[in-house]
Amino acid sequence: MPNRGVSASHQAIAGPNRGGEVVMKGVHLMLQCAVWAAAAVAINGAVNHLAQSTLPRQIARAIDASPPVSDLFVGNSLMMSGLDTAEYEARRPERRGLNIALGSTSPVEHDILLRRALGLRPERVFYGFFDTQLTDPVVAGGDVLTGNRALAYYLDLDSATRFYASGDPVGAWRMRLTAWVPVLVERSTLWARVEMLRRRLGDVGLPPQPSSRFGRAQDFALLEASDEAGFAERCEDAARRELAPPVRDMLDVARRAGCRVVVVEMPLPSEH
C-alpha cells in the first residue's frame, strides 16, 4: 500500500511535468519554424532585388519605355549582336528600330518578347534564327528555364505554360508554383556570380582567355557539332518537320498585328 501511494504521487507530479515539456517542445518548434520562414522570406527578397537588373528585365523595361517603332528585331544572341540599331537608323533615317533579341533563349522566349513589343505598332518584324531553331521541338522542364530563359516565369507565364506544359496540367501548376519562389526562378543568377568569381580566381597567373561580351569563346566552341555529316543530317531532318508551335505563334500574332515578317538565317563563320 505505501508503495502504491508513492507511485501514485509520482505519477501526479510527473503528469503535469510531461505536459509542460510537450508544450515547451511545441513552442521551440514553432520558434524554429518562424526563424526558418523569416530566413526564407529574406533570402527570396534579396534574390528578387538582385534579379531586377537581369537582361530580360532590362529588355522588358526598354520595350515599355520605347516610343512607337517601325521595325522590331527578334532572336537570340546572333541577332542581339548582329544588328546595330544606331547604324540601321543612320542608314535608314526614316525608320526607327528596336532590337529585343536576347542571348541563350528559344523561340518561346522570343514569342513572349515579341508579344510584349507589338504594342509599339511596328510595320516589320525581323526574326533571326539559328540552325534548326525554326522546327526544333519545344523542350520542357524546369532545368531548361534558367538564365535568360527564366523570363518565362515572370513576363508572360500564361504563354510559357501553353508551350512548356502543353497537355500537362501538373507541369503547368509546377511552373506556376515555381514562379512564386525567386530563389528557384533566379537560381542561375546566383550561380553565375559564383561561377564568375571562380573563373577570376582560376585565371590568376594565367594568360587571358579569348572572350566577348557574351562569354568565353571556348564555351561557344562546345556548341559546335563534332561530326559534319551528322550535322548535315540533323539539318535535313529539321527541314522536313513543321514549324515549331512558338514560331508559328510569332508569325500569326505579327501578321494579325499588321506586320510584315522577315525571317533571317543569321550569318555564322564558315567553319560552323
C-alpha positions as MATLAB code, in Angstrom:
seq = 'MPNRGVSASHQAIAGPNRGGEVVMKGVHLMLQCAVWAAAAVAINGAVNHLAQSTLPRQIARAIDASPPVSDLFVGNSLMMSGLDTAEYEARRPERRGLNIALGSTSPVEHDILLRRALGLRPERVFYGFFDTQLTDPVVAGGDVLTGNRALAYYLDLDSATRFYASGDPVGAWRMRLTAWVPVLVERSTLWARVEMLRRRLGDVGLPPQPSSRFGRAQDFALLEASDEAGFAERCEDAARRELAPPVRDMLDVARRAGCRVVVVEMPLPSEH';
ca = [
       0.000    0.000    0.000;
       2.690    2.573    0.859;
       4.456    1.776   -2.436;
       1.283    2.327   -4.376;
       0.788    5.684   -2.662;
       4.296    6.801   -3.574;
       3.817    5.635   -7.139;
       0.530    7.479   -7.417;
       2.066   10.691   -6.091;
       4.983   10.390   -8.525;
       2.556    9.998  -11.415;
       0.570   13.002  -10.234;
       3.732   15.107  -10.229;
       5.194   13.656  -13.444;
       1.956   14.128  -15.412;
       1.986   17.945  -15.357;
       5.764   17.948  -15.949;
       5.422   15.853  -19.078;
       2.644   18.131  -20.275;
       4.867   21.138  -19.721;
       7.723   19.508  -21.650;
       5.413   18.854  -24.584;
       4.267   22.494  -24.544;
       7.878   23.752  -24.430;
       8.879   21.480  -27.306;
       5.919   22.804  -29.284;
       6.986   26.387  -28.571;
      10.569   25.645  -29.594;
       9.362   24.005  -32.811;
       7.185   26.999  -33.640;
      10.090   29.367  -32.985;
      12.364   27.339  -35.253;
       9.724   27.314  -37.983;
       9.284   31.073  -37.619;
      13.056   31.638  -37.891;
      13.309   29.435  -40.995;
      10.285   31.125  -42.559;
      11.786   34.575  -41.900;
      15.113   33.435  -43.381;
      13.363   32.051  -46.469;
      11.461   35.314  -46.971;
      14.659   37.356  -46.527;
      16.646   35.195  -48.971;
      13.908   35.316  -51.590;
      13.593   39.070  -51.130;
      17.344   39.519  -51.599;
      17.375   37.332  -54.722;
      14.401   39.192  -56.150;
      16.205   42.505  -55.567;
      19.409   41.281  -57.230;
      17.456   39.948  -60.196;
      15.932   43.321  -61.096;
      18.957   44.107  -63.256;
      18.922   40.914  -65.350;
      18.962   41.271  -69.141;
      15.374   40.075  -69.694;
      14.074   42.705  -67.277;
      16.222   45.374  -68.924;
      14.768   44.485  -72.332;
      11.230   44.441  -70.920;
      11.774   47.927  -69.475;
      13.234   49.119  -72.802;
      10.125   47.842  -74.601;
       7.786   49.506  -72.121;
       9.656   52.820  -72.318;
      10.074   52.863  -76.114;
       8.072   55.128  -78.401;
       6.415   53.502  -81.446;
       8.872   51.876  -83.862;
       8.793   50.840  -87.491;
      10.994   47.750  -87.165;
      11.456   45.080  -84.492;
      14.430   42.725  -84.391;
      13.873   39.440  -82.572;
      16.066   36.412  -81.899;
      18.948   35.155  -79.769;
      22.497   36.454  -79.279;
      23.215   36.332  -83.032;
      20.570   38.980  -83.654;
      21.404   40.749  -80.407;
      24.997   41.302  -81.510;
      24.493   41.227  -85.291;
      22.088   44.147  -85.595;
      23.345   47.617  -84.701;
      20.199   49.692  -84.279;
      22.057   53.018  -84.349;
      23.780   52.111  -87.628;
      20.499   50.859  -89.076;
      18.735   54.128  -88.284;
      21.682   56.128  -89.637;
      21.348   54.295  -92.961;
      17.538   54.492  -92.939;
      16.714   57.748  -91.128;
      13.028   57.417  -91.980;
      12.796   54.243  -89.886;
      13.065   53.557  -86.168;
      14.208   50.151  -84.933;
      14.257   48.325  -81.621;
      16.392   45.257  -81.017;
      14.700   42.977  -78.452;
      16.871   39.930  -79.168;
      18.219   38.078  -76.146;
      21.050   35.571  -75.891;
      20.629   31.964  -74.735;
      16.920   31.879  -75.478;
      14.491   29.780  -77.503;
      11.511   30.662  -79.740;
       9.207   30.518  -76.694;
      11.039   33.462  -75.102;
      11.219   35.231  -78.476;
       7.450   34.891  -78.799;
       6.920   36.323  -75.306;
       9.110   39.352  -76.017;
       7.520   39.905  -79.433;
       4.019   39.860  -77.946;
       5.101   42.487  -75.422;
       6.623   44.683  -78.141;
       3.761   44.543  -80.651;
       2.129   47.366  -78.705;
       4.771   49.620  -80.297;
       2.914   49.184  -83.621;
       5.858   48.028  -85.773;
       5.456   47.692  -89.534;
       8.042   44.942  -89.897;
       9.408   42.176  -87.703;
      12.804   40.644  -88.471;
      13.210   37.250  -86.845;
      16.736   35.839  -86.855;
      17.070   32.082  -86.357;
      19.969   29.724  -85.678;
      20.449   26.338  -87.391;
      17.360   24.170  -86.812;
      15.621   26.562  -84.419;
      12.554   27.056  -86.615;
      11.446   23.435  -86.347;
      13.106   22.124  -83.174;
      10.526   20.733  -80.741;
       9.955   22.633  -77.510;
      11.999   21.111  -74.694;
      10.166   21.448  -71.386;
      11.292   21.092  -67.785;
      12.466   23.374  -65.022;
      16.101   22.530  -65.740;
      15.970   24.393  -69.075;
      14.203   27.502  -67.737;
      17.296   29.082  -66.241;
      19.331   32.164  -67.015;
      17.661   34.429  -69.573;
      15.030   31.773  -70.262;
      13.686   32.289  -66.739;
      11.791   35.270  -68.166;
       9.075   32.727  -68.964;
       8.189   32.735  -65.263;
       7.678   36.475  -64.841;
       6.990   38.164  -68.200;
       4.174   36.014  -69.599;
       3.546   32.852  -67.606;
       0.337   32.034  -69.486;
       2.138   31.861  -72.841;
       5.034   29.969  -71.288;
       2.824   27.262  -69.793;
       0.962   26.983  -73.098;
       4.186   25.862  -74.783;
       6.262   24.337  -71.996;
       3.390   22.468  -70.338;
       1.145   21.742  -73.294;
      -1.281   18.994  -72.289;
       0.414   18.665  -68.890;
      -1.690   20.287  -66.132;
       0.687   19.046  -63.433;
       3.630   20.650  -65.204;
       1.652   23.870  -65.636;
       0.886   24.068  -61.898;
       4.514   23.274  -61.112;
       5.584   26.221  -63.244;
       3.038   28.497  -61.578;
       4.192   27.496  -58.105;
       7.858   27.940  -59.060;
       7.092   31.446  -60.322;
       6.301   32.483  -56.722;
       9.769   31.488  -55.445;
      12.535   33.876  -56.642;
      15.292   31.544  -55.399;
      14.040   28.894  -57.836;
      13.311   31.271  -60.686;
      16.659   33.100  -60.493;
      18.849   30.265  -59.233;
      21.192   30.652  -62.202;
      21.661   34.352  -61.364;
      23.219   33.340  -58.069;
      25.265   30.579  -59.651;
      26.517   32.939  -62.379;
      28.030   35.220  -59.747;
      29.711   32.266  -58.067;
      30.988   30.985  -61.424;
      32.382   34.400  -62.372;
      34.260   34.566  -59.078;
      35.545   31.017  -59.550;
      36.809   31.833  -63.036;
      38.531   35.019  -61.882;
      40.338   33.096  -59.185;
      41.169   30.276  -61.590;
      42.643   32.723  -64.122;
      45.075   34.253  -61.642;
      48.574   33.933  -63.098;
      47.315   32.631  -66.462;
      47.091   34.417  -69.826;
      43.645   35.939  -70.529;
      41.101   33.722  -72.286;
      39.583   34.957  -75.589;
      36.104   36.238  -74.812;
      33.352   38.596  -75.883;
      30.515   40.319  -74.073;
      28.633   37.017  -74.231;
      31.327   34.973  -72.515;
      34.365   32.843  -73.277;
      34.971   31.760  -76.849;
      35.674   28.196  -75.709;
      32.182   27.958  -74.208;
      30.638   28.618  -77.619;
      33.035   26.195  -79.275;
      31.427   23.456  -77.197;
      28.155   24.096  -79.061;
      29.675   23.139  -82.396;
      28.849   19.719  -83.832;
      31.755   17.315  -83.783;
      30.600   15.475  -86.924;
      29.919   17.414  -90.123;
      27.912   14.611  -91.718;
      25.786   14.191  -88.605;
      25.124   17.924  -88.518;
      24.028   17.916  -92.174;
      21.682   15.007  -91.474;
      20.196   16.824  -88.492;
      19.540   19.886  -90.659;
      17.883   17.774  -93.369;
      15.658   16.146  -90.772;
      14.730   19.540  -89.339;
      13.787   20.831  -92.793;
      11.210   18.049  -93.125;
       9.424   18.955  -89.889;
       6.695   21.545  -89.387;
       7.423   24.888  -87.802;
       7.653   24.753  -84.015;
       4.488   25.967  -82.209;
       6.070   29.158  -80.783;
       7.449   30.060  -84.220;
       4.000   29.601  -85.783;
       2.558   31.728  -82.990;
       5.072   34.506  -83.659;
       4.159   34.559  -87.334;
       0.447   34.546  -86.555;
       0.432   37.311  -83.918;
       2.728   39.514  -86.021;
       0.563   39.139  -89.102;
      -2.616   39.785  -87.120;
      -0.958   42.987  -85.872;
      -0.455   44.034  -89.491;
       3.318   43.417  -89.549;
       5.356   42.130  -92.444;
       7.535   39.281  -91.129;
      11.035   38.722  -92.479;
      12.767   35.513  -91.347;
      16.559   35.677  -91.487;
      19.069   32.854  -91.203;
      21.728   34.583  -89.117;
      25.258   34.580  -90.574;
      27.927   32.474  -88.882;
      31.621   31.803  -89.538;
      32.227   29.472  -92.473;
      33.717   26.814  -90.205;
      30.355   26.372  -88.470;
];
